[in-house]
CSV table of C-alpha atoms in Angstrom, one decimal:
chain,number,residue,atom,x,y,z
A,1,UNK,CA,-43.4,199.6,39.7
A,2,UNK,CA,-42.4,195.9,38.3
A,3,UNK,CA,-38.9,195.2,39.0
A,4,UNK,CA,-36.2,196.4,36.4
A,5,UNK,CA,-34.2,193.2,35.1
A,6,UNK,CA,-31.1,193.7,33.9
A,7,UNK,CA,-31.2,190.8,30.9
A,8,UNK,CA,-28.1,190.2,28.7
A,9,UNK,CA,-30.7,190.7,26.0
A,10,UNK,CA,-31.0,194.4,27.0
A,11,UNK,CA,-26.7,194.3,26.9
A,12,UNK,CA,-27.0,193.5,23.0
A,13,UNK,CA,-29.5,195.6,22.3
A,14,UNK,CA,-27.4,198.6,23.9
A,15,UNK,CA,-24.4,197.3,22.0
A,16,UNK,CA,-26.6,197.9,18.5
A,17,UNK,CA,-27.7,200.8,19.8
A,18,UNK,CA,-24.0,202.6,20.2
A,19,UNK,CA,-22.8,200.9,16.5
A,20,UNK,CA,-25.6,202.9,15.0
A,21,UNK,CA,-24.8,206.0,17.2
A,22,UNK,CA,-21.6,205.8,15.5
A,23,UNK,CA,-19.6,205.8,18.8
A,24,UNK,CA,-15.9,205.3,18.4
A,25,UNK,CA,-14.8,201.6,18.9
A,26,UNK,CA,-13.3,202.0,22.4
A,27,UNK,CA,-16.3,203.6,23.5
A,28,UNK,CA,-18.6,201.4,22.7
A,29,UNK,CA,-16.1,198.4,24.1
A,30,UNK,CA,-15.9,200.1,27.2
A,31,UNK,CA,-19.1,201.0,27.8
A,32,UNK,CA,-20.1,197.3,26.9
A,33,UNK,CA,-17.1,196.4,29.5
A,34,UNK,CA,-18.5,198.6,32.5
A,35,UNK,CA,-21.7,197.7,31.9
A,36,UNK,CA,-21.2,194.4,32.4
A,37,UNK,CA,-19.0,194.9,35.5
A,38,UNK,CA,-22.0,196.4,37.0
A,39,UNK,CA,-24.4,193.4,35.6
A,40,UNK,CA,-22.0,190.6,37.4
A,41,UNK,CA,-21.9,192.9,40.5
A,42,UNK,CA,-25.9,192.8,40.2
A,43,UNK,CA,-25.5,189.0,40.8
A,44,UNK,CA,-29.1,188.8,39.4
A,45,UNK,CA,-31.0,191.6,41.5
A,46,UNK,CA,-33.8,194.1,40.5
A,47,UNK,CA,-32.0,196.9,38.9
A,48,UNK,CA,-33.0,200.2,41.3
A,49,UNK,CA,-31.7,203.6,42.4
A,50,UNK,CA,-30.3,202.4,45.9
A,51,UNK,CA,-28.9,199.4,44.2
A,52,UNK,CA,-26.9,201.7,41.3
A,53,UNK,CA,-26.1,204.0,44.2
A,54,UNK,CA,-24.8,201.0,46.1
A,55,UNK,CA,-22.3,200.0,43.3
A,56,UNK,CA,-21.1,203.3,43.3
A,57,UNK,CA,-20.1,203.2,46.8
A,58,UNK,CA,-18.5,199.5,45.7
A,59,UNK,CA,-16.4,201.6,43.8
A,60,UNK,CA,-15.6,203.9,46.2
A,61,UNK,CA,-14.3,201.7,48.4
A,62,UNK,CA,-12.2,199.4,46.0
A,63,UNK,CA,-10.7,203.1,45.8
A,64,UNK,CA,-11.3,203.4,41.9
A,65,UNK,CA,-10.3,207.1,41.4
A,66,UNK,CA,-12.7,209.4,40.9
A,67,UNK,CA,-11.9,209.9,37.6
A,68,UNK,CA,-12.6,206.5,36.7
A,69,UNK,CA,-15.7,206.1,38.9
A,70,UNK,CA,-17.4,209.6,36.6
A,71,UNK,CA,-16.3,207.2,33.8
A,72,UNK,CA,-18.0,204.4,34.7
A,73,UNK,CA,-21.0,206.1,36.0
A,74,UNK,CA,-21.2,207.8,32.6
A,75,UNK,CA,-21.5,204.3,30.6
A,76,UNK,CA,-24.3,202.7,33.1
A,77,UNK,CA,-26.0,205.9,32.9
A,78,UNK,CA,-26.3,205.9,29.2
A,79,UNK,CA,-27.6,202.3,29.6
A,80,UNK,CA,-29.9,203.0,31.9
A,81,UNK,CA,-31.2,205.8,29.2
A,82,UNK,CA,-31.2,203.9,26.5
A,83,UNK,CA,-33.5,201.1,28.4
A,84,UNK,CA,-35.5,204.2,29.6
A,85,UNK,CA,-34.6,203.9,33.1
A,86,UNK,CA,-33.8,207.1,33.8
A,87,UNK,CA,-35.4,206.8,37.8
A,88,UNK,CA,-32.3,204.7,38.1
A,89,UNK,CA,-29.5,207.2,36.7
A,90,UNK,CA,-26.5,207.5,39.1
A,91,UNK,CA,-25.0,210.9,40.6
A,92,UNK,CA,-21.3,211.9,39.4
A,93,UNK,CA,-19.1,212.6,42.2
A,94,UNK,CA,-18.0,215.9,42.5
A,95,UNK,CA,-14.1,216.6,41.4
A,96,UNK,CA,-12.1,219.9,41.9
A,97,UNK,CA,-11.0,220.7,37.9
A,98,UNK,CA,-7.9,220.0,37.3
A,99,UNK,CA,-5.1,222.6,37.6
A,100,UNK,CA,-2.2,220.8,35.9
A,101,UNK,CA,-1.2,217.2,34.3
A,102,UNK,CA,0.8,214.4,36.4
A,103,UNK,CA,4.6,214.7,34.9
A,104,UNK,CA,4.4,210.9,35.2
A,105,UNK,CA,1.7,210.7,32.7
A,106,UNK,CA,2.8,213.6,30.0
A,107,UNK,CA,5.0,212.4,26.9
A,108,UNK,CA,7.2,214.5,25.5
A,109,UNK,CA,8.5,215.3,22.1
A,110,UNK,CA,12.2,214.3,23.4
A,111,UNK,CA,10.3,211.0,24.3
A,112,UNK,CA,8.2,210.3,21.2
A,113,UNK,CA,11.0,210.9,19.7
A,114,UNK,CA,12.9,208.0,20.4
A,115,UNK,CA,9.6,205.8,20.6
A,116,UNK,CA,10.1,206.5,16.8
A,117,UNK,CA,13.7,205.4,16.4
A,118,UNK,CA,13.6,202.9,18.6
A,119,UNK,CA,10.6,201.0,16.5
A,120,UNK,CA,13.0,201.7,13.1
A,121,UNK,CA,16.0,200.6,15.6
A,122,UNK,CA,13.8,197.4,15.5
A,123,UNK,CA,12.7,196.9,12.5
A,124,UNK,CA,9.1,197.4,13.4
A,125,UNK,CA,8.9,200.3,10.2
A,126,UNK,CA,4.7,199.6,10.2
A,127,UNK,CA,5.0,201.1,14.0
A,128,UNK,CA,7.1,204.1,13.8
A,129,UNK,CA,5.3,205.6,10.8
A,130,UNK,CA,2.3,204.8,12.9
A,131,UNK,CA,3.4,206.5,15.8
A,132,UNK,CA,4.4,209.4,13.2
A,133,UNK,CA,0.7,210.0,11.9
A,134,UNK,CA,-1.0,209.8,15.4
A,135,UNK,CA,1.4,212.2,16.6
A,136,UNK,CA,1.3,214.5,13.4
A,137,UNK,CA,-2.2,214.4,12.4
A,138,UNK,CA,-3.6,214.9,15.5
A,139,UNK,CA,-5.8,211.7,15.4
A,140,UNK,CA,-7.8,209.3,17.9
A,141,UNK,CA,-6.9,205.8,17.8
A,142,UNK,CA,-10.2,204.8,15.8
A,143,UNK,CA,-9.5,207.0,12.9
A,144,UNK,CA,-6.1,205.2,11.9
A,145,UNK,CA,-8.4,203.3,9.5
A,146,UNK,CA,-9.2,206.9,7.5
A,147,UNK,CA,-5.7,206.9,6.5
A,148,UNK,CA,-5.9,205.4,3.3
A,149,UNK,CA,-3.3,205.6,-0.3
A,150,UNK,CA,-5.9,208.4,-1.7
A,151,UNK,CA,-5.5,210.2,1.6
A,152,UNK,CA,-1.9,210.5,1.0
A,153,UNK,CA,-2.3,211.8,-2.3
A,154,UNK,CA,-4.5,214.0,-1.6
A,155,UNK,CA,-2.3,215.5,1.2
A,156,UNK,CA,-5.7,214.9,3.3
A,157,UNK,CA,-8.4,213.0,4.8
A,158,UNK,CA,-12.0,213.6,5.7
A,159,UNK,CA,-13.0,211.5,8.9
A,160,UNK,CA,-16.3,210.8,9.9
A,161,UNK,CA,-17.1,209.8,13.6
A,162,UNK,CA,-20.1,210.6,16.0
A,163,UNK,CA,-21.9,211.9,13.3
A,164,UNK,CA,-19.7,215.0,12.6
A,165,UNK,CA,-17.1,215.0,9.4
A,166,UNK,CA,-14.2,216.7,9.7
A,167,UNK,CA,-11.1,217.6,7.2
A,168,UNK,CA,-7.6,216.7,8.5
A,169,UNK,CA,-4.8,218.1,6.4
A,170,UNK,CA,-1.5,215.9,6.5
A,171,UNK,CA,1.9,217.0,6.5
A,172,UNK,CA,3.9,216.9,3.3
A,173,UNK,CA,6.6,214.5,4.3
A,174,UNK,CA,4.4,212.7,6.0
A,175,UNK,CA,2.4,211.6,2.7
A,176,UNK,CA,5.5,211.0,1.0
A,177,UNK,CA,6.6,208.5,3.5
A,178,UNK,CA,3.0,207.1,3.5
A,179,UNK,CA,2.9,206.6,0.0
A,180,UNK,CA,6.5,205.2,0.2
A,181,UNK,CA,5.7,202.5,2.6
A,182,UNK,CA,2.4,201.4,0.6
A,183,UNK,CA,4.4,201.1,-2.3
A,184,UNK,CA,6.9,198.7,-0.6
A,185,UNK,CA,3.7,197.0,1.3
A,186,UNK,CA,2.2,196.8,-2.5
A,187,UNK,CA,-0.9,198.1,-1.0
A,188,UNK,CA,-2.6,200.3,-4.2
A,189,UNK,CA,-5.3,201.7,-2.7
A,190,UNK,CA,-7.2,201.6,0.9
A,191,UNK,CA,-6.0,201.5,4.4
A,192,UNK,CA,-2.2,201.7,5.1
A,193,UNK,CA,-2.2,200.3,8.3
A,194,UNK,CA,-2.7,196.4,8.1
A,195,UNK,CA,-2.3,193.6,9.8
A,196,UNK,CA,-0.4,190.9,8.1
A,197,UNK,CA,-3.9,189.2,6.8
A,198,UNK,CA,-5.0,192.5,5.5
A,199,UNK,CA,-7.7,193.3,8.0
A,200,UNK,CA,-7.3,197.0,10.4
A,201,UNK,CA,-4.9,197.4,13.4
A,202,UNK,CA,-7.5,197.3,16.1
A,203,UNK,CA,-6.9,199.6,19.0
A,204,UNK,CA,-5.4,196.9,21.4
A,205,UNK,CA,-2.8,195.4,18.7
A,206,UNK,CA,-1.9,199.1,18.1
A,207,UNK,CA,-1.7,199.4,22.2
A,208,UNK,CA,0.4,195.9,22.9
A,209,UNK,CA,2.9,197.0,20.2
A,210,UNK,CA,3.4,200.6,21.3
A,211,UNK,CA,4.0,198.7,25.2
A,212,UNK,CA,6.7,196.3,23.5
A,213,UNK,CA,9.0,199.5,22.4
A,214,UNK,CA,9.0,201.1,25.8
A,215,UNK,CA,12.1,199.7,27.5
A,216,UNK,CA,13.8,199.8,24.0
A,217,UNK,CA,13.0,203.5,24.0
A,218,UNK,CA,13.7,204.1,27.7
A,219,UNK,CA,10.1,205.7,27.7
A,220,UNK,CA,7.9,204.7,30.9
A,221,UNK,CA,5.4,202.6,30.3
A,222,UNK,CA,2.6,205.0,31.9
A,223,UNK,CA,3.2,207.3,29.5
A,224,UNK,CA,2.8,205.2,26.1
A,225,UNK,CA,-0.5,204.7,24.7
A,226,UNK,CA,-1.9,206.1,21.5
A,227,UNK,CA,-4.2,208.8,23.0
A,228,UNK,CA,-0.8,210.6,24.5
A,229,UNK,CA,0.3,211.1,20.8
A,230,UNK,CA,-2.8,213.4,20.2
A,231,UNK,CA,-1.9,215.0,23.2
A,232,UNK,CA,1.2,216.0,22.6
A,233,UNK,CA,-0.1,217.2,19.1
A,234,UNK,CA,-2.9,219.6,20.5
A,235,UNK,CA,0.8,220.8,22.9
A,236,UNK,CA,2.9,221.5,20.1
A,237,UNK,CA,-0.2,223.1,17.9
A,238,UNK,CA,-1.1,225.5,20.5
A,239,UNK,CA,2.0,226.4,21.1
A,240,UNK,CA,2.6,227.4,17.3
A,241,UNK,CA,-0.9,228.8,17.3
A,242,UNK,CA,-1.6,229.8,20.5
A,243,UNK,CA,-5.8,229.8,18.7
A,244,UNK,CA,-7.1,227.1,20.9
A,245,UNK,CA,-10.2,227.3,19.2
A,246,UNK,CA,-8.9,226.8,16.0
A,247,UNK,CA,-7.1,223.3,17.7
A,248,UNK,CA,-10.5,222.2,18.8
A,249,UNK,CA,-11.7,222.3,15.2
A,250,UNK,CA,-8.6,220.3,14.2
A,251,UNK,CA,-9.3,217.7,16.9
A,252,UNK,CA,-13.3,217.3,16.0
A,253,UNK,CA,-13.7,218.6,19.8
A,254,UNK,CA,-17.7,220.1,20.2
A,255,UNK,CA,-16.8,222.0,23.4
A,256,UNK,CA,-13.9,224.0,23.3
A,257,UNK,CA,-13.5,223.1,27.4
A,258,UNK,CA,-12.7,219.5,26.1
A,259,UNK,CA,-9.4,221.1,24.4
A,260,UNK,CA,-8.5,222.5,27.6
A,261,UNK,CA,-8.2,219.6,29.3
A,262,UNK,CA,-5.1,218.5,26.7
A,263,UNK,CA,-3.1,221.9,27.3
A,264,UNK,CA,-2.9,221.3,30.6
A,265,UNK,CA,0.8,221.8,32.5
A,266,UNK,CA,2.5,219.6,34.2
A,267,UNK,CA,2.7,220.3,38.1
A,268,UNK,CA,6.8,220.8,37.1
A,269,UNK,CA,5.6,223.9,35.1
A,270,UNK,CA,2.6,224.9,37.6
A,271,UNK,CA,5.0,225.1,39.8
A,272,UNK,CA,8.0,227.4,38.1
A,273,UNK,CA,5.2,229.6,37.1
A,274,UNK,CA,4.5,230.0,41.0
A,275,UNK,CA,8.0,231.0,41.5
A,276,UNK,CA,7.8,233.5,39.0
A,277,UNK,CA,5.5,235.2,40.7
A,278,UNK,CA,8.1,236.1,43.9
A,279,UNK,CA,5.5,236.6,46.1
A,280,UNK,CA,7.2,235.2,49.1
A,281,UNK,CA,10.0,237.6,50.6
């Protein structure tokens, strides 16, 4: 078998190949990121089984968690599939499922709360009503662009990503202040979320800024990032609902095992649940 060649050529070509796929924004930048990791760490050698195996054990022992290792794995796989390489794909490592969330990691409502208030507190309005339709909508980073004037009129929005539409009603109050802060914007129509040239909040503005509020909001920082809002949605839906597989179809989830993952409980409330129990004399 001629040696496999990993040229940057095939790196472009695999970029192309995850726009048309209609992959969300940060995963096609971060499977563009980890496959080039793995490229540099190549340093020019045949591309082969023992050598992806190899890298994996690099990772290993630069003690990336395992969680993150699946995660690269999973982007240099799909490259590998893409170039038809599939004698080269790398094994997962095996991890225990997960029983409850890291308290350190889990925002709550107290918390977005006055994430909110402290961006008004601040005058950064843009922010907090963006941190309001994350959190009330239910919605990934990449589909802050569907929120648009009609949208708010309408009272919803029909988003489009990985080849799947899906219908996303929106809160009452939430349009009104939409429609109120693109009036004062004098945006007519389109996008609400702009930068100050008029182009989309990509994710890592929409990151940075949610960072800079964190002291202000005496929030810790590992808990602030714009995915955590949708978690804390799919919490407080469920817990209104309790029809998980009604929440799944609100967060364009295919598996419904997906949506587990988000109710997890912290270990705080793993562990009360345990003492409930009284099984220890």
């Amino acid at each position: 078998m001629a040696d496999l060649v990993l040229h940057p050529a095939a790196v472009r070509a695999f970029a192309q190949h995850l726009h048309q796929e209609e992959r969300s924004q940060g995963t096609q930048e971060k499977y563009l990121r980890d496959v080039t990791r793995f490229a540099q760490w190549l340093d020019g050698r045949p591309v082969s089984r023992e050598e992806a195996n190899a890298w994996k054990g690099y990772l290993i022992q630069r003690h990336y968690s395992p969680v993150t290792i699946n995660s690269m794995v999973a982007a240099v796989n799909a490259f590998f599939t893409f170039l038809g390489w599939t004698e080269c794909r790398i094994r997962y490592l095996r991890i225990q499922k997960q029983l409850f969330r890291s308290k350190e990691k889990e925002l709550t409502r107290p918390e977005y709360q006055r994430l909110v208030q402290a961006a008004q507190n601040l005058g950064r309005n843009r922010l907090g009503l963006l941190l309001e339709t994350i959190c009330a909508a239910g919605l990934r980073v990449s589909e802050v662009r569907y929120i648009t004037v009609e949208a708010a009129k309408q009272g919803q929005v029909d988003i489009g990503l990985k080849g799947k539409i899906r219908k996303i009603l929106l809160p009452a109050k939430l349009c009104r202040k939409l429609l109120h802060y693109a009036k004062k914007q004098k945006i007519a129509s389109g996008e609400i979320f702009l930068t100050r040239s008029g182009k989309s909040m990509d994710r890592r503005q929409i990151w940075a800024e949610m960072k800079a509020i964190c002291a202000s909001a005496n929030v810790a920082a590992s808990k602030v990032f714009p995915h955590n809002l949708r978690h804390l949605f799919a919490r407080i839906f469920y817990q209104a609902s309790r029809d998980v597989a009604k929440l799944a179809d609100v967060l364009g989830h295919s598996s419904i095992e997906t949506t587990r993952i988000y109710l997890l409980s912290t270990g705080e409330e793993h562990s009360r649940q345990l003492e409930r129990l009284m099984l220890v004399t």
